[in-house]
C-alpha atoms as a PDB file:
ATOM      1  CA  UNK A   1     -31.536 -11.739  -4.351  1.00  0.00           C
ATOM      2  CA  UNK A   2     -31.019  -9.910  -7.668  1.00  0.00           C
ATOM      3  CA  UNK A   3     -28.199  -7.807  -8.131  1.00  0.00           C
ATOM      4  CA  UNK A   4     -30.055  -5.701 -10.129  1.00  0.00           C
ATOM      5  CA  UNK A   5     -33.088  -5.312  -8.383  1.00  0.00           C
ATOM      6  CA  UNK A   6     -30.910  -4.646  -4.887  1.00  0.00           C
ATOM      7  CA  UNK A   7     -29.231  -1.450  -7.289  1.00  0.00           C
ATOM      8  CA  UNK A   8     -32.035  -0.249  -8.484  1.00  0.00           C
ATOM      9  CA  UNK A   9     -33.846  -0.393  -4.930  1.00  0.00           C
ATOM     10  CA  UNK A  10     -31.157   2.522  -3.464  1.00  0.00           C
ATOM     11  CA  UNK A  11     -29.852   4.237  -6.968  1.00  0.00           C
ATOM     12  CA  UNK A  12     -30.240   7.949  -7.161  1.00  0.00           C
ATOM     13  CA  UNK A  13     -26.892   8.555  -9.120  1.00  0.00           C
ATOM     14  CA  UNK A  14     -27.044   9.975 -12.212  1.00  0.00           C
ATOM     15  CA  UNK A  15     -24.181   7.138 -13.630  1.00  0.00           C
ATOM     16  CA  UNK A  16     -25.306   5.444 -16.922  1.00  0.00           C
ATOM     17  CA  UNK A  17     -25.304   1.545 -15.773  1.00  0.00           C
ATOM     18  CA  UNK A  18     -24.997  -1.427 -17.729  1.00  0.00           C
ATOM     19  CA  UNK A  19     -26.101  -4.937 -15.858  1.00  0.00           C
ATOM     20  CA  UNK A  20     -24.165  -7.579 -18.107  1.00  0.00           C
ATOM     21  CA  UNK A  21     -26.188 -10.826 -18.958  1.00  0.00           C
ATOM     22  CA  UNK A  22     -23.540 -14.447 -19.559  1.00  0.00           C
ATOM     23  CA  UNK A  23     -20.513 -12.730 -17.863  1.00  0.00           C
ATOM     24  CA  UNK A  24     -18.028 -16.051 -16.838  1.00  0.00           C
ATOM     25  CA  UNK A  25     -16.351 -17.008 -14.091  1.00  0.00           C
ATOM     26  CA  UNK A  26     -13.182 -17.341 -16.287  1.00  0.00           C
ATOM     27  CA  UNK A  27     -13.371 -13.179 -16.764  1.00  0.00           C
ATOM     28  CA  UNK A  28     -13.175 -12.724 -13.536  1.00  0.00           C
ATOM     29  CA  UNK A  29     -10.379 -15.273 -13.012  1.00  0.00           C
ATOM     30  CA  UNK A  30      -8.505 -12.929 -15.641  1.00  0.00           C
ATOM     31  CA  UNK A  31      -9.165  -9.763 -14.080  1.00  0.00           C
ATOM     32  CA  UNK A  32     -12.465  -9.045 -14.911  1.00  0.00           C
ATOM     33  CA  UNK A  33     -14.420  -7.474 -11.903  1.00  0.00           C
ATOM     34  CA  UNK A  34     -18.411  -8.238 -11.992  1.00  0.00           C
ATOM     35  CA  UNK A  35     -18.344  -4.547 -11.150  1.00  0.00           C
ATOM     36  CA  UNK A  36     -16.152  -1.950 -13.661  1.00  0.00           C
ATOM     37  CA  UNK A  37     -15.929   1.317 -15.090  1.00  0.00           C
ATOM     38  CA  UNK A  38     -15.621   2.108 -18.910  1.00  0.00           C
ATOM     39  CA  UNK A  39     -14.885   5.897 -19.751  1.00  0.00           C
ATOM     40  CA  UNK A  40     -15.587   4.633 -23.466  1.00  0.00           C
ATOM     41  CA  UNK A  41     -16.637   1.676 -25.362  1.00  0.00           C
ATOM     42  CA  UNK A  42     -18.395   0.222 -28.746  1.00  0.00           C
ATOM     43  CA  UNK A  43     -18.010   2.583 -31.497  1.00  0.00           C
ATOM     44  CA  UNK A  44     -16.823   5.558 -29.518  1.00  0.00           C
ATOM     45  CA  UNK A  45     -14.125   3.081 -28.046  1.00  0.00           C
ATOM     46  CA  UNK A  46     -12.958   2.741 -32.156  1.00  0.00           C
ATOM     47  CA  UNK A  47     -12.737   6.657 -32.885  1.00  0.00           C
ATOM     48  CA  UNK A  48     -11.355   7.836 -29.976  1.00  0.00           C
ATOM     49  CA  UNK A  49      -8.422   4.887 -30.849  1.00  0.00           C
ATOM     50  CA  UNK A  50      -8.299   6.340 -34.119  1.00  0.00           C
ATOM     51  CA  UNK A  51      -8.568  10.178 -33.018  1.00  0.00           C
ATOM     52  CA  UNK A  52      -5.064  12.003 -33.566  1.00  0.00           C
ATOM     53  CA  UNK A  53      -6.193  14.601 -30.790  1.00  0.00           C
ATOM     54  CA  UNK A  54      -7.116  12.084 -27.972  1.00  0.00           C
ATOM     55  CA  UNK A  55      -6.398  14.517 -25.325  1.00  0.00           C
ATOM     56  CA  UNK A  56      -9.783  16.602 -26.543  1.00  0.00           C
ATOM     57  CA  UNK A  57     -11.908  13.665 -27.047  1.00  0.00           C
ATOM     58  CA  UNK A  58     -15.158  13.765 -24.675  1.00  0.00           C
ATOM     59  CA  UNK A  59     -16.878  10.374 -24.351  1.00  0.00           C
ATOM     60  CA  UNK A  60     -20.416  10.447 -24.564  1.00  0.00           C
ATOM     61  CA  UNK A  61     -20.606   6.015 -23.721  1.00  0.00           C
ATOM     62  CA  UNK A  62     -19.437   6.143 -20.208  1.00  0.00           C
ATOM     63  CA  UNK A  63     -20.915   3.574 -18.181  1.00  0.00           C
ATOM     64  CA  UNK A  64     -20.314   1.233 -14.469  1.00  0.00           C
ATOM     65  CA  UNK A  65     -21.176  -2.176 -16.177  1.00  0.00           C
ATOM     66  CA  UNK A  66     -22.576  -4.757 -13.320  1.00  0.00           C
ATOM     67  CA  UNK A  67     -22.668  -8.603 -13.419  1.00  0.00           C
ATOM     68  CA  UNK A  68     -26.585  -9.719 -14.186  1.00  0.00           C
ATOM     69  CA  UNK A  69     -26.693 -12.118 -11.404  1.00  0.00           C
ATOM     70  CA  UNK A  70     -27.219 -12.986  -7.626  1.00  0.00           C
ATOM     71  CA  UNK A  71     -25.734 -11.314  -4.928  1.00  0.00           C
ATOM     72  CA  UNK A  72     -24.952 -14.810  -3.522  1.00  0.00           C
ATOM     73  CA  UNK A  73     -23.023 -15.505  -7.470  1.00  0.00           C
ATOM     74  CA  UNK A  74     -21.104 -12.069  -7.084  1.00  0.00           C
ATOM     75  CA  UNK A  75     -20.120 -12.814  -3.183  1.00  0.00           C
ATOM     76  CA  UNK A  76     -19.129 -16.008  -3.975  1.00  0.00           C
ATOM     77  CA  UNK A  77     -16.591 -14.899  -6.840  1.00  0.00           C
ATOM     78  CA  UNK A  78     -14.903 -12.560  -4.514  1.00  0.00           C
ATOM     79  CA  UNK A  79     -14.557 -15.191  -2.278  1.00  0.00           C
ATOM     80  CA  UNK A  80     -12.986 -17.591  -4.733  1.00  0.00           C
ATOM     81  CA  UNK A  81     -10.424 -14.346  -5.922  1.00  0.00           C
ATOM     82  CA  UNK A  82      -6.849 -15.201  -4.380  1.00  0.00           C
ATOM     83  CA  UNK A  83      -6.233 -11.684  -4.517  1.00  0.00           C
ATOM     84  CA  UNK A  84      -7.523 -11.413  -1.041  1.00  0.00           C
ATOM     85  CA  UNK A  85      -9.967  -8.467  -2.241  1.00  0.00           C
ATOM     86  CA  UNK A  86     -12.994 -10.189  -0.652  1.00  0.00           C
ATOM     87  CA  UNK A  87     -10.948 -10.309   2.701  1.00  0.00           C
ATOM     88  CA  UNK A  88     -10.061  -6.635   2.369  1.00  0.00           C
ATOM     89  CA  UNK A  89     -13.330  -4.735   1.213  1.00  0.00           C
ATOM     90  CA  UNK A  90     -15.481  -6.946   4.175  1.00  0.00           C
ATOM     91  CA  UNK A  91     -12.606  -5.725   6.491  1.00  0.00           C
ATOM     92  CA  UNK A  92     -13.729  -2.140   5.523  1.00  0.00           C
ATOM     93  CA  UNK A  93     -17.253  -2.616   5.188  1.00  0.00           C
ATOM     94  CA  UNK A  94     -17.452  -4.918   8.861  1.00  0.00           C
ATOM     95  CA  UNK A  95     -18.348  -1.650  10.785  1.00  0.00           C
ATOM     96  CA  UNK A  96     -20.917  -0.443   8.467  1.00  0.00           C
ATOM     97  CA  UNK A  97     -23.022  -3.793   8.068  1.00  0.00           C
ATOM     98  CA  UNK A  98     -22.451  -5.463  11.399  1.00  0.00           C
ATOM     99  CA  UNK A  99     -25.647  -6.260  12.953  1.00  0.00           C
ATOM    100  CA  UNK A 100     -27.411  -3.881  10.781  1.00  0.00           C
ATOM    101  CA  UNK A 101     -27.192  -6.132   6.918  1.00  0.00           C
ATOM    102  CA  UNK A 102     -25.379  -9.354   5.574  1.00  0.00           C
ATOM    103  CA  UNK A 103     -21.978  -8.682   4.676  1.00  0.00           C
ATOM    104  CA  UNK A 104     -22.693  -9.651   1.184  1.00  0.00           C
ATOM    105  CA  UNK A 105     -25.352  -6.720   0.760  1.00  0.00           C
ATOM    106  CA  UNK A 106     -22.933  -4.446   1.980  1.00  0.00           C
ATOM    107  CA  UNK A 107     -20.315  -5.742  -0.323  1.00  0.00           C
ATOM    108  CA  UNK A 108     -22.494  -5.369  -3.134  1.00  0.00           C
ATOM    109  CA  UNK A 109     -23.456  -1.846  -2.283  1.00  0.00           C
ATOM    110  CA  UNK A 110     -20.158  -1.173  -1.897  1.00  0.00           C
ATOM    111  CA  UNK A 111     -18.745  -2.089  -5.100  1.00  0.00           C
ATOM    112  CA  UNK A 112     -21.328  -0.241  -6.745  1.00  0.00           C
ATOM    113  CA  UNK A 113     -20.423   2.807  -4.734  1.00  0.00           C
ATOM    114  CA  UNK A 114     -17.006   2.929  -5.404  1.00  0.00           C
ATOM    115  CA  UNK A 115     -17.714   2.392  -9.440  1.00  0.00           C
ATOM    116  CA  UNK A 116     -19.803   5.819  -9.057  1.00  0.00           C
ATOM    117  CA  UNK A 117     -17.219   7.245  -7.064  1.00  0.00           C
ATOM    118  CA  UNK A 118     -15.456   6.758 -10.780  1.00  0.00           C
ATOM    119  CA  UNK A 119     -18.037   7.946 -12.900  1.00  0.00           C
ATOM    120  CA  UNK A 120     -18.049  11.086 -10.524  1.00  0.00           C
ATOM    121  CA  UNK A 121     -14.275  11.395 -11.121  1.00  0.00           C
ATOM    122  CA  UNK A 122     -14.965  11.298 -14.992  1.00  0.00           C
ATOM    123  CA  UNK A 123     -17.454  13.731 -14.952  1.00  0.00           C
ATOM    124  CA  UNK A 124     -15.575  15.977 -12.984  1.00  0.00           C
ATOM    125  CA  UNK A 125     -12.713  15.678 -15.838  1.00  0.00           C
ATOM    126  CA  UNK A 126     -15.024  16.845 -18.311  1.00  0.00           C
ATOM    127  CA  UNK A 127     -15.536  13.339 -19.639  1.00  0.00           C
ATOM    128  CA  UNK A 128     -12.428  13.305 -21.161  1.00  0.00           C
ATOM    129  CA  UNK A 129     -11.304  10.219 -21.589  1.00  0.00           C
ATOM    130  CA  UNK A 130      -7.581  10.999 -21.968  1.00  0.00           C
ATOM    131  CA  UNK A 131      -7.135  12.760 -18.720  1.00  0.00           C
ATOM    132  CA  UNK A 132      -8.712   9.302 -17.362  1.00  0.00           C
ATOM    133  CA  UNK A 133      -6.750   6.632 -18.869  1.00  0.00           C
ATOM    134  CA  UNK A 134      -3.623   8.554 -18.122  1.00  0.00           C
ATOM    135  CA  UNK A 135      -4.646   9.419 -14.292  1.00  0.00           C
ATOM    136  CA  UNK A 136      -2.307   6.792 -12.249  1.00  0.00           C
ATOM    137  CA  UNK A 137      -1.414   4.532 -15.670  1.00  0.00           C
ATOM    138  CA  UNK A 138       1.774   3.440 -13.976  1.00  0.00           C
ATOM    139  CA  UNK A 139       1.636   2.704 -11.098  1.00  0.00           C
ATOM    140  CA  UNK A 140      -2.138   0.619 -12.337  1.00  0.00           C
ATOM    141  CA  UNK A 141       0.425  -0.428 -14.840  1.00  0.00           C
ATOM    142  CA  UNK A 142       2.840  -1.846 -12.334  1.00  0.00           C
ATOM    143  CA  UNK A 143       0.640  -3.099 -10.586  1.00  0.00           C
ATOM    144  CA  UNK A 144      -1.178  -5.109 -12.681  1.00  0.00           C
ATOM    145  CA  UNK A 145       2.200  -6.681 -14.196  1.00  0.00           C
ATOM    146  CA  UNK A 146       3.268  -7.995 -10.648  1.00  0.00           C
ATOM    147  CA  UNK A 147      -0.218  -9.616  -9.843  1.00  0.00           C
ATOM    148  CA  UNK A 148      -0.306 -11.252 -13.131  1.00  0.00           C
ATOM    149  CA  UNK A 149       3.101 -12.301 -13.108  1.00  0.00           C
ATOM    150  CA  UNK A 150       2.168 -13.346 -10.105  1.00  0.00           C
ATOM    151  CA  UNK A 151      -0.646 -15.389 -10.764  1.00  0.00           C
ATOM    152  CA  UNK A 152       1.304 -16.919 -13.632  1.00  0.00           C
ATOM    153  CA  UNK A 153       3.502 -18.127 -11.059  1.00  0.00           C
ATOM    154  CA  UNK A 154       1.083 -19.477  -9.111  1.00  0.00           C
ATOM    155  CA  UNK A 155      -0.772 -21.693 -11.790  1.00  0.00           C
ATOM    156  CA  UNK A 156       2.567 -22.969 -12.962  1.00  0.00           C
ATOM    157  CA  UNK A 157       3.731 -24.213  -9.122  1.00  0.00           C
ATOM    158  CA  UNK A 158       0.317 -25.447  -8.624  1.00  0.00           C
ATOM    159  CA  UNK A 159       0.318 -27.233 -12.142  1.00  0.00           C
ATOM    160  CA  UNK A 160       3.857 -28.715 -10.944  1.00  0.00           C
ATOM    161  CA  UNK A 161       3.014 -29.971  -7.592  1.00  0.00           C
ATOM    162  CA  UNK A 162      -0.718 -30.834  -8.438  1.00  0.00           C
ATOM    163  CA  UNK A 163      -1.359 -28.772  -4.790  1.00  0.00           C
ATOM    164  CA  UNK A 164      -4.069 -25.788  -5.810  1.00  0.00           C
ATOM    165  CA  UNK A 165      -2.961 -24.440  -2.897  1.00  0.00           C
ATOM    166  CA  UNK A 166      -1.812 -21.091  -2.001  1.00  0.00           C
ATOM    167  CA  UNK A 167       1.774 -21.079   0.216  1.00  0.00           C
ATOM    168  CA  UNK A 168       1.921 -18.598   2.597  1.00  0.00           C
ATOM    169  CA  UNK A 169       4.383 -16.192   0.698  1.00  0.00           C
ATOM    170  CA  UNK A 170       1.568 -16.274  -2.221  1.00  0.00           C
ATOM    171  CA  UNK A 171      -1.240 -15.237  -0.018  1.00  0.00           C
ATOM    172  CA  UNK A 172       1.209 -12.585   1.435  1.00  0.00           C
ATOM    173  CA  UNK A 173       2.382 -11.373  -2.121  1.00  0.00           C
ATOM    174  CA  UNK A 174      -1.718 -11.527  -3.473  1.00  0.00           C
ATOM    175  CA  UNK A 175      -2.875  -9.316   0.069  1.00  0.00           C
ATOM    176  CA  UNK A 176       0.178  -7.088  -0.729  1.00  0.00           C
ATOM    177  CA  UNK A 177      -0.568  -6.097  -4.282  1.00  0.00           C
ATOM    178  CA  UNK A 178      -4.332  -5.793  -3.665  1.00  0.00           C
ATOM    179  CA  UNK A 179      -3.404  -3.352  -0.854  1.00  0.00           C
ATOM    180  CA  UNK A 180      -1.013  -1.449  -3.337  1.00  0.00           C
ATOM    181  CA  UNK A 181      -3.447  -0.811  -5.994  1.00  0.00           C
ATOM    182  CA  UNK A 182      -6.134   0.354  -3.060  1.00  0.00           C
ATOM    183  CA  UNK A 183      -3.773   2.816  -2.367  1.00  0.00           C
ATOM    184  CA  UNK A 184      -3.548   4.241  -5.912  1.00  0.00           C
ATOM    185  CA  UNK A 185      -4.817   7.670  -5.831  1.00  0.00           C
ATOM    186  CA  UNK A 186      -7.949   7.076  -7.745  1.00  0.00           C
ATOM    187  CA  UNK A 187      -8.888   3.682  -5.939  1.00  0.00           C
ATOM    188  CA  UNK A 188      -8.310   5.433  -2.746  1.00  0.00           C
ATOM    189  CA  UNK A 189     -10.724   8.245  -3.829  1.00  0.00           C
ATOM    190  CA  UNK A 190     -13.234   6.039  -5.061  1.00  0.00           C
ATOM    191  CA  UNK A 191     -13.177   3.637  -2.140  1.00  0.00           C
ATOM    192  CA  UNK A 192     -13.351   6.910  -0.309  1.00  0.00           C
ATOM    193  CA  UNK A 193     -16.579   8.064  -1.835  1.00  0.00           C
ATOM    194  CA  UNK A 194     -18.080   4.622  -1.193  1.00  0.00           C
ATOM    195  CA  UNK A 195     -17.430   4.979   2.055  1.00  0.00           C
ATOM    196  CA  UNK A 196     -18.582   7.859   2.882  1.00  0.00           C
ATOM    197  CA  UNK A 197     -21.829   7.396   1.507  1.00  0.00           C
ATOM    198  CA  UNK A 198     -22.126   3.291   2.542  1.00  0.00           C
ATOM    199  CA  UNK A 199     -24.197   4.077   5.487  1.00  0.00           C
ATOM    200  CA  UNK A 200     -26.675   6.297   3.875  1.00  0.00           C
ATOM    201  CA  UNK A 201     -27.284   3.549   0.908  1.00  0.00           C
ATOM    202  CA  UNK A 202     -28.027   0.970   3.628  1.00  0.00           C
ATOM    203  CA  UNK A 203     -30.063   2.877   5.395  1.00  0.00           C
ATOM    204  CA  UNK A 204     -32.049   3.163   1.966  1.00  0.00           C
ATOM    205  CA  UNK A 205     -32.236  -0.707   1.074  1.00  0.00           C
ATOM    206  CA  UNK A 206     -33.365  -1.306   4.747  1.00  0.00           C
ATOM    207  CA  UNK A 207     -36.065   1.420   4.286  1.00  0.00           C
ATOM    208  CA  UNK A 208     -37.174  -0.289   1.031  1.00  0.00           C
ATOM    209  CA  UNK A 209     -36.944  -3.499   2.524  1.00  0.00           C
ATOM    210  CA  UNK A 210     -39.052  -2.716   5.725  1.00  0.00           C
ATOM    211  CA  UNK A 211     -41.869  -0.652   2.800  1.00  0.00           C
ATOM    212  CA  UNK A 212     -41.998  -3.943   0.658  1.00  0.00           C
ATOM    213  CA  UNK A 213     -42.835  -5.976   3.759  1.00  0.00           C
ATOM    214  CA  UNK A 214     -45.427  -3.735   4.694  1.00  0.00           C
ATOM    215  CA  UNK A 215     -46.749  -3.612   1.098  1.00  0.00           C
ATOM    216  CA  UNK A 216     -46.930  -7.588   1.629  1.00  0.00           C
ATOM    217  CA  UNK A 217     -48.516  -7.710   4.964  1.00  0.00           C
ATOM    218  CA  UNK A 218     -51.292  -4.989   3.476  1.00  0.00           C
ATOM    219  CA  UNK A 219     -52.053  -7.305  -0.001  1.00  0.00           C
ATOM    220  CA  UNK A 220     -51.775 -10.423   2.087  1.00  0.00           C
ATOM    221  CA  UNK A 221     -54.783  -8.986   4.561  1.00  0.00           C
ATOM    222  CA  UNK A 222     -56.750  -7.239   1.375  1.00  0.00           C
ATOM    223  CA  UNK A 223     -55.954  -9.176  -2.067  1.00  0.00           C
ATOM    224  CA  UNK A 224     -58.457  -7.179  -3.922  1.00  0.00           C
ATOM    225  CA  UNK A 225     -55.448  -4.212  -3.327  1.00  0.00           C
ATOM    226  CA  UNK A 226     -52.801  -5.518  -5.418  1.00  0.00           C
ATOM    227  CA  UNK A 227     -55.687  -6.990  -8.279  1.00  0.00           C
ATOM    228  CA  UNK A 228     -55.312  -4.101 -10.331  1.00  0.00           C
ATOM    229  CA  UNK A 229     -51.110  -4.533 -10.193  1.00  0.00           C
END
């Protein structure tokens, strides 16, 4: 299944989205989440730089950019993440998909979710996309330092002992850090708001699941139905 289509089945945000077409695997290995928020970017991105009061600057290029690709694609680069992030989201999304959808729509869902839960926190900032940046920089900051030193680390031992590996301490330092920037104020929020509204959105895509098989079953009985489609 589409990514995109399986979004714009259940979206009734408001959030300006972006589905990005020949995103790599190596972006992702670098940081680079198939799901992320931008308060500002092209030529807005450039002035607001270049602005020398930055703290009044509105953005008006806000968007939650999305990998153009499969669901299967996007699970399967979580999966491959040694930060443990796949591990941790599915461990918060278990009770809301089991026995109800596969873990990988949830997860999808999910990540969407929580990227609105930032464009919500924008918005309610005015749009300003000082108050944004600045919102948690150091400890995001920190954080991001340690898990890239960290993964520097890594690549170097496994380079070393040609073993690609993870030890035990690594996978305990990777689950560590992810769990630290969770618990950032503004990830918590937004993994909050996803949360809280996870059940709902599957309740949607099931609903518009259940009306496109019954749209099938209908055309499939009367073809001269969908002829004019």
């Amino acid at each position: 299944m589409e990514t995109k289509d399986l979004i714009c089945s259940i979206n009734n945000f408001e959030a300006n989205i972006v589905f990005d077409k020949n995103r790599s695997y190596r972006e992702f290995a670098n940081g680079q989440s198939p799901f992320f928020f931008t308060p500002v970017e092209k030529g807005e991105r450039k002035r607001y730089e270049k602005s020398e009061n930055k703290n009044e600057f509105t953005s008006t290029t806000a968007a939650i950019h999305i990998m153009d690709s499969s669901v299967e694609e996007i699970e399967k680069l979580f999966k491959q993440d040694d930060s443990g992030i796949y591990e941790y989201t599915c461990k918060m999304i278990r009770p809301y998909c089991k026995g109800v959808v596969d873990i990988k729509i949830g997860l999808v869902l999910f990540q969407f979710l929580h990227e609105v839960g930032h464009w919500n926190q924008f918005i309610s900032l005015d749009k300003n996309v000082a108050a944004y940046t600045t919102w948690n920089y150091e400890q995001e900051k920190n954080n991001y330092e340690k898990m890239r030193a960290l993964k520097d680390s890594v690549l170097q031992r496994q380079a070393r002992e040609k073993d690609n590996r993870l030890s035990a301490e690594e996978r305990m330092l990777f689950r560590q850090y992810t769990e630290e920037y969770r618990n950032i104020p503004k990830e918590k929020e937004a993994d909050e708001f996803a949360l809280s509204y996870l059940k709902e959105t599957i309740d949607k895509y099931r609903e518009v699941c259940r009306n496109k098989n019954s749209n099938s079953t209908i055309k499939r009985r009367n073809p001269a139905i969908g002829s004019n489609c």
